[in-house]
XYZ file of C-alpha atoms in Angstrom:
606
model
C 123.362 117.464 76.755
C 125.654 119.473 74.911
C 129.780 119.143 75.329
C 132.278 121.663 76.559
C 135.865 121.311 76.486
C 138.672 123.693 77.316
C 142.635 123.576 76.812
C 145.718 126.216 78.061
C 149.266 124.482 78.344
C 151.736 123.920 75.481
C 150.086 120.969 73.551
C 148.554 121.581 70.681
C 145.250 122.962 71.782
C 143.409 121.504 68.772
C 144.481 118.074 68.987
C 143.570 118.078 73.155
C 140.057 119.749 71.996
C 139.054 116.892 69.243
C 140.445 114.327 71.336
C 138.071 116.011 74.603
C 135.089 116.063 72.237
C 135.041 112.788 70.501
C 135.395 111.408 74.555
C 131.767 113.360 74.973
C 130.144 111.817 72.246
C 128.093 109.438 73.855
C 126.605 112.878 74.741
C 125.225 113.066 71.488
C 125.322 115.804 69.257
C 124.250 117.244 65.890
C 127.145 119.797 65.190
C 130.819 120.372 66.547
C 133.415 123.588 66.876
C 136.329 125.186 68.211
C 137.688 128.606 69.071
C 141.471 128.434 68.982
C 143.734 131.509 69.788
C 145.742 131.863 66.550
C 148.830 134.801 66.210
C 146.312 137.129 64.967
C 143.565 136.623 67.192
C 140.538 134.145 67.444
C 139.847 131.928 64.788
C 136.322 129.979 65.045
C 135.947 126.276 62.838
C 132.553 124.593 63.497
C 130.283 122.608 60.584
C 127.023 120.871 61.108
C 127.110 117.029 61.770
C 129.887 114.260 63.698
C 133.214 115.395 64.520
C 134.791 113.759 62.054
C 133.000 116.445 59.520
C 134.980 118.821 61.641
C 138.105 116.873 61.555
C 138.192 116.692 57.996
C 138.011 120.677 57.839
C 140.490 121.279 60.552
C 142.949 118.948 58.203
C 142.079 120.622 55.483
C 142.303 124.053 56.317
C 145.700 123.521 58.971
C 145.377 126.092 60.922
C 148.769 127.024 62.644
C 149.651 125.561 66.149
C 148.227 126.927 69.052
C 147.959 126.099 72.809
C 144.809 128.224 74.015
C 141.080 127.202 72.645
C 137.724 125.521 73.525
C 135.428 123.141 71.693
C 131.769 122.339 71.862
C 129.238 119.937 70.527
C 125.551 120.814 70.157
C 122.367 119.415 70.521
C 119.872 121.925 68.929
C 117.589 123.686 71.696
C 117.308 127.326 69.885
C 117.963 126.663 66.128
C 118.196 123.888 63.997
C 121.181 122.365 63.083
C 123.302 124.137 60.723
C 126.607 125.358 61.115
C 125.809 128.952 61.054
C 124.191 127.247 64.638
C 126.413 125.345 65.457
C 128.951 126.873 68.566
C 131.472 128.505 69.191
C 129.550 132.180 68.475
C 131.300 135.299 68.424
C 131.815 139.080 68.221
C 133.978 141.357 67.510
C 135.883 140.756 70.907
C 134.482 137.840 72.357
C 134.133 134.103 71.195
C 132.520 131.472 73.404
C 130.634 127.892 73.533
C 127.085 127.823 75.507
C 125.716 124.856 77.378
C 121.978 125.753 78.798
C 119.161 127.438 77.716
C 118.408 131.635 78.087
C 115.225 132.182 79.196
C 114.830 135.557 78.049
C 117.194 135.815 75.552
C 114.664 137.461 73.117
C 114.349 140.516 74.985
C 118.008 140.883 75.579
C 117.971 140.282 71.685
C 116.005 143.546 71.342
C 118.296 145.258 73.804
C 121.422 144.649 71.866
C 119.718 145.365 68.690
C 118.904 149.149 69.868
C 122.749 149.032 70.936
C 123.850 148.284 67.037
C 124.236 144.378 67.053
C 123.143 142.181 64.334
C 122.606 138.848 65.099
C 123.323 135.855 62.246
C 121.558 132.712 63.869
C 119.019 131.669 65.778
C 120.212 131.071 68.993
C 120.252 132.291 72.466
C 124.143 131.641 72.799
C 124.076 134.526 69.985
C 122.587 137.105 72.499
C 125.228 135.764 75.074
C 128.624 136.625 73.373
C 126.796 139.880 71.966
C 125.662 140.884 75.482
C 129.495 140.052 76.763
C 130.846 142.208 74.346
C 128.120 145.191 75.041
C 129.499 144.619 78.728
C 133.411 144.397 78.431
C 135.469 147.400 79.315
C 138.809 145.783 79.900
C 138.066 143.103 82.981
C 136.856 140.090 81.512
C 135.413 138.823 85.112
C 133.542 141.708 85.343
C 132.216 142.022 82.224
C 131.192 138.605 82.925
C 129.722 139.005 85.988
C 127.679 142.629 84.739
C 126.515 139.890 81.841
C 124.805 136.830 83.519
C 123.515 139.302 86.016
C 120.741 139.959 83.270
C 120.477 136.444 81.970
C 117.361 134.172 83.106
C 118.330 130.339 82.184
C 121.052 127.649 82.757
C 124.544 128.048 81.231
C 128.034 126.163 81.067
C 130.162 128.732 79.674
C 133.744 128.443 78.136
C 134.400 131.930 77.398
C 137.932 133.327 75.266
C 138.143 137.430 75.182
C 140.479 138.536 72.257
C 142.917 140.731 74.117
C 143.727 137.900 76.791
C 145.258 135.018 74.645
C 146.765 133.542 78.109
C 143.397 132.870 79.751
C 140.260 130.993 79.425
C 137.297 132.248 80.974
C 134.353 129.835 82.440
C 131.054 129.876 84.320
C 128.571 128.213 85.900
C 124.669 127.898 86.579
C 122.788 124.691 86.188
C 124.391 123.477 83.899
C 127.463 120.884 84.762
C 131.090 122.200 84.384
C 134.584 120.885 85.934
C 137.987 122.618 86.107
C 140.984 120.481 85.570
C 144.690 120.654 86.717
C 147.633 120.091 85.157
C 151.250 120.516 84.982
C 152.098 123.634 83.226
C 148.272 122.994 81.794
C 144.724 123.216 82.640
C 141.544 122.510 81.337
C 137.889 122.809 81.504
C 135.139 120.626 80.419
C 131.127 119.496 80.799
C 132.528 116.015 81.991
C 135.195 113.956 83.398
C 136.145 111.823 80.525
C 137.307 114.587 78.621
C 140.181 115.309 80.854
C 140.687 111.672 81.724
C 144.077 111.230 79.683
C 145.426 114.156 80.912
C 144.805 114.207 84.586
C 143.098 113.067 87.491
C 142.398 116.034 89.641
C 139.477 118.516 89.167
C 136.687 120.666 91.043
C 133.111 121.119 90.324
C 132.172 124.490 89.661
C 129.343 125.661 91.812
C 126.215 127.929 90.641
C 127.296 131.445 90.076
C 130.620 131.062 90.015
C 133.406 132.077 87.648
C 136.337 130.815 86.767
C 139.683 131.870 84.835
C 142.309 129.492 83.536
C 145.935 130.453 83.046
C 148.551 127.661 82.160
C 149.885 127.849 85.935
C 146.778 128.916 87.895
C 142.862 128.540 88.311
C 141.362 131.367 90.395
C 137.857 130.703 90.746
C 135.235 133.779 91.989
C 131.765 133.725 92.936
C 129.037 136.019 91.188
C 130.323 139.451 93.358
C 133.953 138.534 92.438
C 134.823 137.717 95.533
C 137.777 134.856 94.986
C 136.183 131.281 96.403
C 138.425 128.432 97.435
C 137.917 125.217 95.266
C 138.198 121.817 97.090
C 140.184 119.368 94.231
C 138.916 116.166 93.778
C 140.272 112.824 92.222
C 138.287 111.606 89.444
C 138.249 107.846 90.334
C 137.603 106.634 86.623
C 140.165 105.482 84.461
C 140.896 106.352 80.717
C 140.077 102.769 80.148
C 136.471 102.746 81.740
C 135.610 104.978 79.512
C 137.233 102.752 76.176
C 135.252 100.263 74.770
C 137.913 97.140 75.981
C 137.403 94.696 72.418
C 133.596 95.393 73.121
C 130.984 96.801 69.684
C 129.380 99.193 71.417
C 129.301 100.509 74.880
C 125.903 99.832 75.989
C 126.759 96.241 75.003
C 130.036 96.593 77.316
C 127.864 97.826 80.134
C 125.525 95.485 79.762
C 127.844 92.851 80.496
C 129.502 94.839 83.515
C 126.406 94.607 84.881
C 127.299 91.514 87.352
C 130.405 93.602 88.739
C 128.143 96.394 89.327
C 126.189 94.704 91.169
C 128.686 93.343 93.411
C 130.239 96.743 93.576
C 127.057 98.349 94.888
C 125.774 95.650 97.427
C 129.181 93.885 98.832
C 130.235 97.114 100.503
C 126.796 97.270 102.224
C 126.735 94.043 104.267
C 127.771 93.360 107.590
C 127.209 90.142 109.205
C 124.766 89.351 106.486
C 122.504 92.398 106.783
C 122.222 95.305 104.713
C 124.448 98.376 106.185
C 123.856 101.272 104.312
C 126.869 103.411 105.392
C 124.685 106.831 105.257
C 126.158 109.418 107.470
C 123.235 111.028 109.517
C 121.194 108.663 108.429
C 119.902 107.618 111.475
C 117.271 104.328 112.520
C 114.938 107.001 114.967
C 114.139 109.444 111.638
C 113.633 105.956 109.756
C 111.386 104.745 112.531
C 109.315 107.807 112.027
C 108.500 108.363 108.235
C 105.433 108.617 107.159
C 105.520 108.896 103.219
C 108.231 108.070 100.898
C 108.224 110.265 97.791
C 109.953 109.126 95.094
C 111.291 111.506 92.282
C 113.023 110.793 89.076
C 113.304 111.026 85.382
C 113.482 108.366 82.251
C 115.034 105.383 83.359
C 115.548 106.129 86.946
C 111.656 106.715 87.582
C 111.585 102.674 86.059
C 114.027 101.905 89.035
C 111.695 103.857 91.430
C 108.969 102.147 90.571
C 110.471 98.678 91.145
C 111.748 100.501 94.245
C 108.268 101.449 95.752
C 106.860 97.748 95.105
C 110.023 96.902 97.818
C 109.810 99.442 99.782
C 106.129 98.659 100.407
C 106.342 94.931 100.495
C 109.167 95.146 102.625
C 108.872 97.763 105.191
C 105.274 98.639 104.708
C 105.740 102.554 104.495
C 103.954 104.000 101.668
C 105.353 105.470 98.235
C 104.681 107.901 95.798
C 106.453 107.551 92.587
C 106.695 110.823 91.009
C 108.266 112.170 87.424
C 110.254 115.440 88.431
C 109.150 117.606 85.487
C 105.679 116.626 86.990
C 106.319 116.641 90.501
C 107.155 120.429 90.509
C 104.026 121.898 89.081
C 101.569 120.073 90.781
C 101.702 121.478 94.322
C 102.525 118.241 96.147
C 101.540 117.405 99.488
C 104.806 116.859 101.553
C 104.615 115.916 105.694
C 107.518 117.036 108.174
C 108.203 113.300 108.215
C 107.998 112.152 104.820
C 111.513 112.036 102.695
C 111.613 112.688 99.073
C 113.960 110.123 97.335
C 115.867 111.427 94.581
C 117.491 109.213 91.751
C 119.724 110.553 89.024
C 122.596 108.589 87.479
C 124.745 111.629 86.539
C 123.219 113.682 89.632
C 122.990 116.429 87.298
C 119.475 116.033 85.809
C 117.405 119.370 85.734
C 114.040 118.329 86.660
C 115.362 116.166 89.629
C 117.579 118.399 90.480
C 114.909 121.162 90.618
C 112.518 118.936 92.472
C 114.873 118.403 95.323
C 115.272 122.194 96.094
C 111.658 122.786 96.032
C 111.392 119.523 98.916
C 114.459 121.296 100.496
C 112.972 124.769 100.354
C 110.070 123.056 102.438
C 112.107 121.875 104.943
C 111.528 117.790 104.304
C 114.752 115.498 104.495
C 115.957 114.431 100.795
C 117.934 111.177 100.229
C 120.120 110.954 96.441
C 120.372 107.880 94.989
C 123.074 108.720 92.341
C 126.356 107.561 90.230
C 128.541 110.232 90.134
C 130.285 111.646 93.229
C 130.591 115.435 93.839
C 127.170 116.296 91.216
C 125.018 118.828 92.303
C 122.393 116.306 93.635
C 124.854 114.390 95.827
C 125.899 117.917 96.908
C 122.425 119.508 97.646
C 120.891 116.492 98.894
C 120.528 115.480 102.889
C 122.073 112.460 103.043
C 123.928 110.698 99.557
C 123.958 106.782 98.742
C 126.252 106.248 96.013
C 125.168 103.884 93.141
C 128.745 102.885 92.460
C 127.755 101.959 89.294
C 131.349 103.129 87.523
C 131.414 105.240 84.279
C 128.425 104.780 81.394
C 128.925 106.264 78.689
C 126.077 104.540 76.232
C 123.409 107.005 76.687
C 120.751 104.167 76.980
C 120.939 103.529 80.718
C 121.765 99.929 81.697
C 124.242 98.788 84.990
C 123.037 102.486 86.428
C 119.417 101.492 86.208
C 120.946 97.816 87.834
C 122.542 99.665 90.092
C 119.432 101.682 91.284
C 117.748 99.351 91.705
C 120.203 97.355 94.347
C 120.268 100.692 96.309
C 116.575 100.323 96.735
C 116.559 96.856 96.804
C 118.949 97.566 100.290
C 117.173 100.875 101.527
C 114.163 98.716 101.553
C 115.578 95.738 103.741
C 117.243 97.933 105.637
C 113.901 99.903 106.354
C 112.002 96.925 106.880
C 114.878 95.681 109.463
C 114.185 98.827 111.515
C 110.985 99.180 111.094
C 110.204 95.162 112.735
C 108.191 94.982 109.370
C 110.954 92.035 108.386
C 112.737 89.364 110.211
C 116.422 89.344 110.524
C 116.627 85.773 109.317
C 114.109 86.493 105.999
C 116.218 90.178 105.113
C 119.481 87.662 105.433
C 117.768 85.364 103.289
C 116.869 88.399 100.586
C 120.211 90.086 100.506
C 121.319 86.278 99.859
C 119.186 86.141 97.405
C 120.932 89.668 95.864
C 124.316 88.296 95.878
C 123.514 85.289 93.770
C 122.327 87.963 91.260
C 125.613 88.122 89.140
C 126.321 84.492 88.982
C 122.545 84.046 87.303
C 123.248 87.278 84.990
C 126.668 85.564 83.922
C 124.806 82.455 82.947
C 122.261 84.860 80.917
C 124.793 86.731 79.031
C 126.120 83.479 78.041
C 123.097 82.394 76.443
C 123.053 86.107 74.236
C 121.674 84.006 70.986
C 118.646 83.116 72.332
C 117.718 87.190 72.462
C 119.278 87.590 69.324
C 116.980 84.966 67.628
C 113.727 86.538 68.549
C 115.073 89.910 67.898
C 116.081 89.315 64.337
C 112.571 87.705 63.687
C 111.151 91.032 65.400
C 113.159 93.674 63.914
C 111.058 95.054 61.376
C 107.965 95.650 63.393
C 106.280 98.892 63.225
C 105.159 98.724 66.851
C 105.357 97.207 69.493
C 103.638 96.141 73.172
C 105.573 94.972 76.221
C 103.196 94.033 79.120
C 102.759 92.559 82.588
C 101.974 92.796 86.052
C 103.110 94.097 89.270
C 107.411 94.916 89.101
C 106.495 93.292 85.641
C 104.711 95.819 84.991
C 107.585 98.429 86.113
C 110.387 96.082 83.882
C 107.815 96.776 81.178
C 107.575 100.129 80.866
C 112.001 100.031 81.126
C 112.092 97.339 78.582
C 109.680 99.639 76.049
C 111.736 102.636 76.586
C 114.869 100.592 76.194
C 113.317 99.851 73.044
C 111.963 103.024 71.739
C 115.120 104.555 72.566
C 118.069 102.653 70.470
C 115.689 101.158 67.411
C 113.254 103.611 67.242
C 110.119 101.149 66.964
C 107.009 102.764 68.108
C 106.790 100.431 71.646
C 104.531 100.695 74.295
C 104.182 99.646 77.747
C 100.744 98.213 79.202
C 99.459 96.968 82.452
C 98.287 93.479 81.603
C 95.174 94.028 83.448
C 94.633 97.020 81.246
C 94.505 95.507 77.653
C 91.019 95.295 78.103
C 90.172 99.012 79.074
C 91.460 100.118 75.396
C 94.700 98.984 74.636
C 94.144 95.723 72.948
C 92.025 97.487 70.178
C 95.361 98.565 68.910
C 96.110 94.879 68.750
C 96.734 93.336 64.565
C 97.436 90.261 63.231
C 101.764 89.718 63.955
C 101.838 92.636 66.338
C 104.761 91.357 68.534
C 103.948 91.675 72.228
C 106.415 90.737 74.873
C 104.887 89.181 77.942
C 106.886 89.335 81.117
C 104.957 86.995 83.984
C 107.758 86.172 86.286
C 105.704 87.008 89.615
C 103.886 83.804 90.722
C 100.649 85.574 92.653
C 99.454 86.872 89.102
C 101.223 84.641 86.628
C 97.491 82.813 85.839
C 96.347 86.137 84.984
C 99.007 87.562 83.161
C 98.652 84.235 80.831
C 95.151 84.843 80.505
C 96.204 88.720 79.268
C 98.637 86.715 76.929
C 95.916 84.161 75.605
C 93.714 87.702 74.996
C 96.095 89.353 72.821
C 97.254 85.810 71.047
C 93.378 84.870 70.003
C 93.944 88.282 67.992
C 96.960 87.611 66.100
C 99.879 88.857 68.397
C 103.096 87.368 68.084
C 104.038 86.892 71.703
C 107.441 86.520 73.354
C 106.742 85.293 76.742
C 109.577 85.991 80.046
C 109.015 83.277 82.640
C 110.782 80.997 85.046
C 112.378 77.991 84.214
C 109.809 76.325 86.410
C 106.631 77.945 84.459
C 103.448 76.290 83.109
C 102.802 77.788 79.594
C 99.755 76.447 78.282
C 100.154 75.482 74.738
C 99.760 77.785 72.265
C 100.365 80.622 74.605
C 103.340 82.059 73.103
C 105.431 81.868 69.697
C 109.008 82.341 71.557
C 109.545 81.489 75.447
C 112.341 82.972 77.161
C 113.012 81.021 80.808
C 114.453 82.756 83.355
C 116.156 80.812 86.766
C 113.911 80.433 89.557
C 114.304 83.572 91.781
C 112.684 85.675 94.629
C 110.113 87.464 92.921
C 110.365 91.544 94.497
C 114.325 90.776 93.370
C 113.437 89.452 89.757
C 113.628 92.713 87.909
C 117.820 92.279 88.552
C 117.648 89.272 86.511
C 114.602 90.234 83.523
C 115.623 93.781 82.906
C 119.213 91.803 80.805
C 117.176 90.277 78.171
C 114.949 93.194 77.471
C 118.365 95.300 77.283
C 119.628 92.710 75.104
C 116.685 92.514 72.778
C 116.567 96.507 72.472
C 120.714 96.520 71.737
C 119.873 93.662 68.860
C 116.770 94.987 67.427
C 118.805 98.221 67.203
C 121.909 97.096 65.451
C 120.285 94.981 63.074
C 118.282 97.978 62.013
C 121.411 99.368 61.731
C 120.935 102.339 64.268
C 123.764 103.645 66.126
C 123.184 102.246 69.389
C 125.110 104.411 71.614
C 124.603 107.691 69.965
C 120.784 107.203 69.565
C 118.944 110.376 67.489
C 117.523 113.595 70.054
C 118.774 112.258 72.957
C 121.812 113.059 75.663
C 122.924 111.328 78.093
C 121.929 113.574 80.473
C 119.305 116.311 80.239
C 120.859 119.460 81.591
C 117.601 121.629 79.966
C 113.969 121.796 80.717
């Protein structure tokens, strides 16, 4: 997703708006700008590539000081990267930077053409500055509200009009976007870490609504005009969360937060050794009486609900769906009065998910969130919330959120099976046990970082790759792969052990590496007999086990031992060496592991 950052006050706008953006990297981006109001009106800087390209014409140039402007970085969506592209667009009157995509931009293209405007790029943020400026008579908020009453699409706007160099303008639909308060300042932005140095305190601006930024005031309208009171929130990361404290790289940092994550999501949830999941109107009779469980994600958080159904069903014995959201729109599911469609999202901002839950809402069935960040528009839209407490990530490979996930389904589903009467008290105690010892074992792993970094240097230059296994090995295997595929870029796929057979293993070469995770003891036999398969033909095989494990001679060329652990819980403890191996094969490579190519950290568009 794309990055928006706005600044009014009396610093100097520029340095607040390069020092906003480069906090929105991890975003990703292929181009950067700003609008800054200069003495004799707008002036627009942008260029193709990092921010530092952008820094080094900003020092070039020195523009004079100013305290009003906004920035942007771009992924391309309409128009590849260039810096004709490349945001903040303008008119005549009107300069602004466009988060979102507008759906029928190109036949409000041909409308403004018949009015006289020429367009210079190829994008649909073109059409919207155009189409502000065919609109604006004087009242900015009108003119705004006139414009986005044609517009079809999602948008985060940060909006400047020429003849108000006191005010910012902003809007909202789909598309994230906080206001910011100051002293004497304000600010607007796509995410919290922007404003993080500068304050605390913020609101989340709602679908539809508008809002305008002075350097004493925010007024904030919805799409009639009609002035809306904004509750402010306190942002409850700090500046440093979102620093890289002596660490590479932040998915590396993550990845070792991952034990306090863990402890920050379950500990809170325990009372007298049972899970207590602290959801307000949440109650055990509408527990008692689902029927299905739908469960609805994207990327990494569809991984988690995987592992989550294999609980869920062991556990409590209720059945589960597992569903991608861009999927489960279109194809007409079949939803009961008493099933409840579980939502995951670690930013709570995701499109698709987002979307989904509406269309379970608009049928009247009961939604649960599963999500990271407090106040997004799933945690606001959904029935009931359970926070993920995961604490800022910034890498945009997922790592303690997808840990995190997983404990909140890990405690949904022994406190479901508790309940239900599907459980004992005395085995869920001995589960969520189980659970807490979780961080102590992940220390112990991250101490022993070498061993993964030994395999994955004799890996690295693969062309492709195959992880496989079975059961919630299967589910770490399909994570691990897209771990992979993500940071290195190594063709890697995921396989069902049980499935080499029905046409995957003819894709199997001599040296193909193929990492084997067989950590569940009711189908390790098999799974080795799926390794032995794919070794007979060459693969170079990286088995995940227990420290306890058989391996037959022979079976694999590296052997990765895990501790001995309860085997529905084991994903906690796996999924840090696959994350480990995918951060090493990646920087050895020489990829830039937090800012991988194409990808955002969270996907705002369609």
């Amino acid at each position: 997703m794309c990055g928006i950052v706005g600044y009014i006050g009396a610093r100097e706008s520029r340095e607040v708006l390069m020092d906003g953006l480069s906090r929105l990297e991890y975003r990703g981006y292929d181009s950067a700008g700003v609008a800054l109001f200069q003495p004799d009106g707008i002036a627009v800087y942008k260029s193709q590539g990092r921010l530092a390209r952008l820094a080094e014409k900003l020092a070039a140039i020195q523009p004079p000081p100013t305290t009003v402007g906004i920035g942007h970085t771009r992924w391309a969506t309409h128009g590849a990267p260039s810096d004709i592209n490349s945001h903040p667009h303008s008119s005549a009157r009107v300069s602004l930077v466009h988060n979102g995509i507008i759906e029928n931009y190109s036949k409000l293209k041909e409308f403004l053409k018949l009015q006289g405007y020429d367009f210079i790029s190829q994008t649909d943020s073109e059409v919207l500055v155009k189409l502000l400026d065919f609109h604006y008579q004087g009242d900015p908020v009108q003119a705004i509200i006139n414009t986005l009453a044609q517009v079809q699409g999602s948008y985060g706007l940060a909006i400047l009009f020429a003849d108000q160099p006191d005010h910012i303008y902003a809007a909202r639909k789909e598309s994230p976007l906080i206001i910011a308060y100051g002293e004497g300042e304000n600010f607007l932005a796509s995410d919290i870490p922007a404003i993080l140095p500068y304050t605390c305190r913020y609101s989340v601006l709602e679908n539809g609504e508008i809002a305008v930024l002075s350097r004493e005031t925010i007024k904030v309208y919805d799409a009639f005009g009609t002035p809306v009171a904004k509750e402010v929130l306190t942002a409850d990361f700090s500046v440093e969360a979102a620093e890289k404290g002596g660490y590479p790289h932040f998915m590396l940092k993550e990845i070792n937060e991952e034990p306090d994550a863990i402890l920050a999501a379950v500990r809170p949830r325990i009372e007298d050794g049972l899970p207590k999941l602290g959801i307000d109107g949440l109650t055990d009779d509408f527990l008692k009486g689902i029927g299905r469980i739908h469960i609805v994600a994207c990327g990494t958080a569809m991984h988690a609900g995987m592992v989550g159904k294999s609980a869920i069903e062991r556990m409590a014995r209720v059945p589960v769906d597992v569903d991608i959201a861009s999927e489960f729109r279109y194809r007409d599911p079949i939803l009961a009065p008493n099933d409840l469609v579980v939502i995951i999202s670690q930013s709570g901002e995701t499109i698709d998910t987002l979307a989904a839950l509406r269309m379970a809402k608009e049928q009247g069935i009961k939604t649960l969130a599963i999500v990271n960040v407090v106040g997004s528009s799933i945690a606001r839209a959904a029935d009931w919330v359970m926070y993920s407490y995961g604490g800022m990530e910034i890498a945009v490979a997922s790592t303690k959120a997808y840990t995190v996930q997983l404990c909140c389904l890990y405690l949904f589903a022994m406190h479901l099976a508790r309940v239900r009467g599907t459980l004992h008290e005395e085995v869920i105690r001995h589960m969520l046990g189980d659970m807490m010892r979780a961080p102590d074992l992940i220390r112990g792993i991250l101490a022993q970082q070498k061993d993964v970094q030994f395999f994955a240097n004799e890996l690295m230059n693969a062309d492709d790759m195959f992880f496989i296994g079975r059961g919630v090995d299967y589910a770490l295997s399909l994570e691990g792969s897209l771990k992979l595929k993500e940071i290195s870029y190594i063709h890697s796929e995921a396989c069902a052990a049980g499935e080499l057979k029905h046409g995957p293993i003819s894709l199997v070469v001599e040296g193909m590496p193929i990492l084997a995770l067989a950590t569940q003891d009711a189908v390790y036999e098999k799974t080795i007999s799926n390794i032995q398969e794919v070794k007979s033909r060459g693969a170079k095989v990286v088995l995940f086990c227990k420290e306890d494990a058989h391996v037959p001679e022979g079976t694999a060329d590296y052997i990765y031992r895990l501790p001995c652990y309860e085997g529905v819980l084991m994903p906690l403890l796996l999924e840090v060496p696959l994350q480990l191996f995918a951060y090493y094969v990646s920087l050895l490579r020489g990829c830039d592991v937090d800012k991988p190519r194409n990808l955002a950290k969270s996907v705002t568009v369609e």
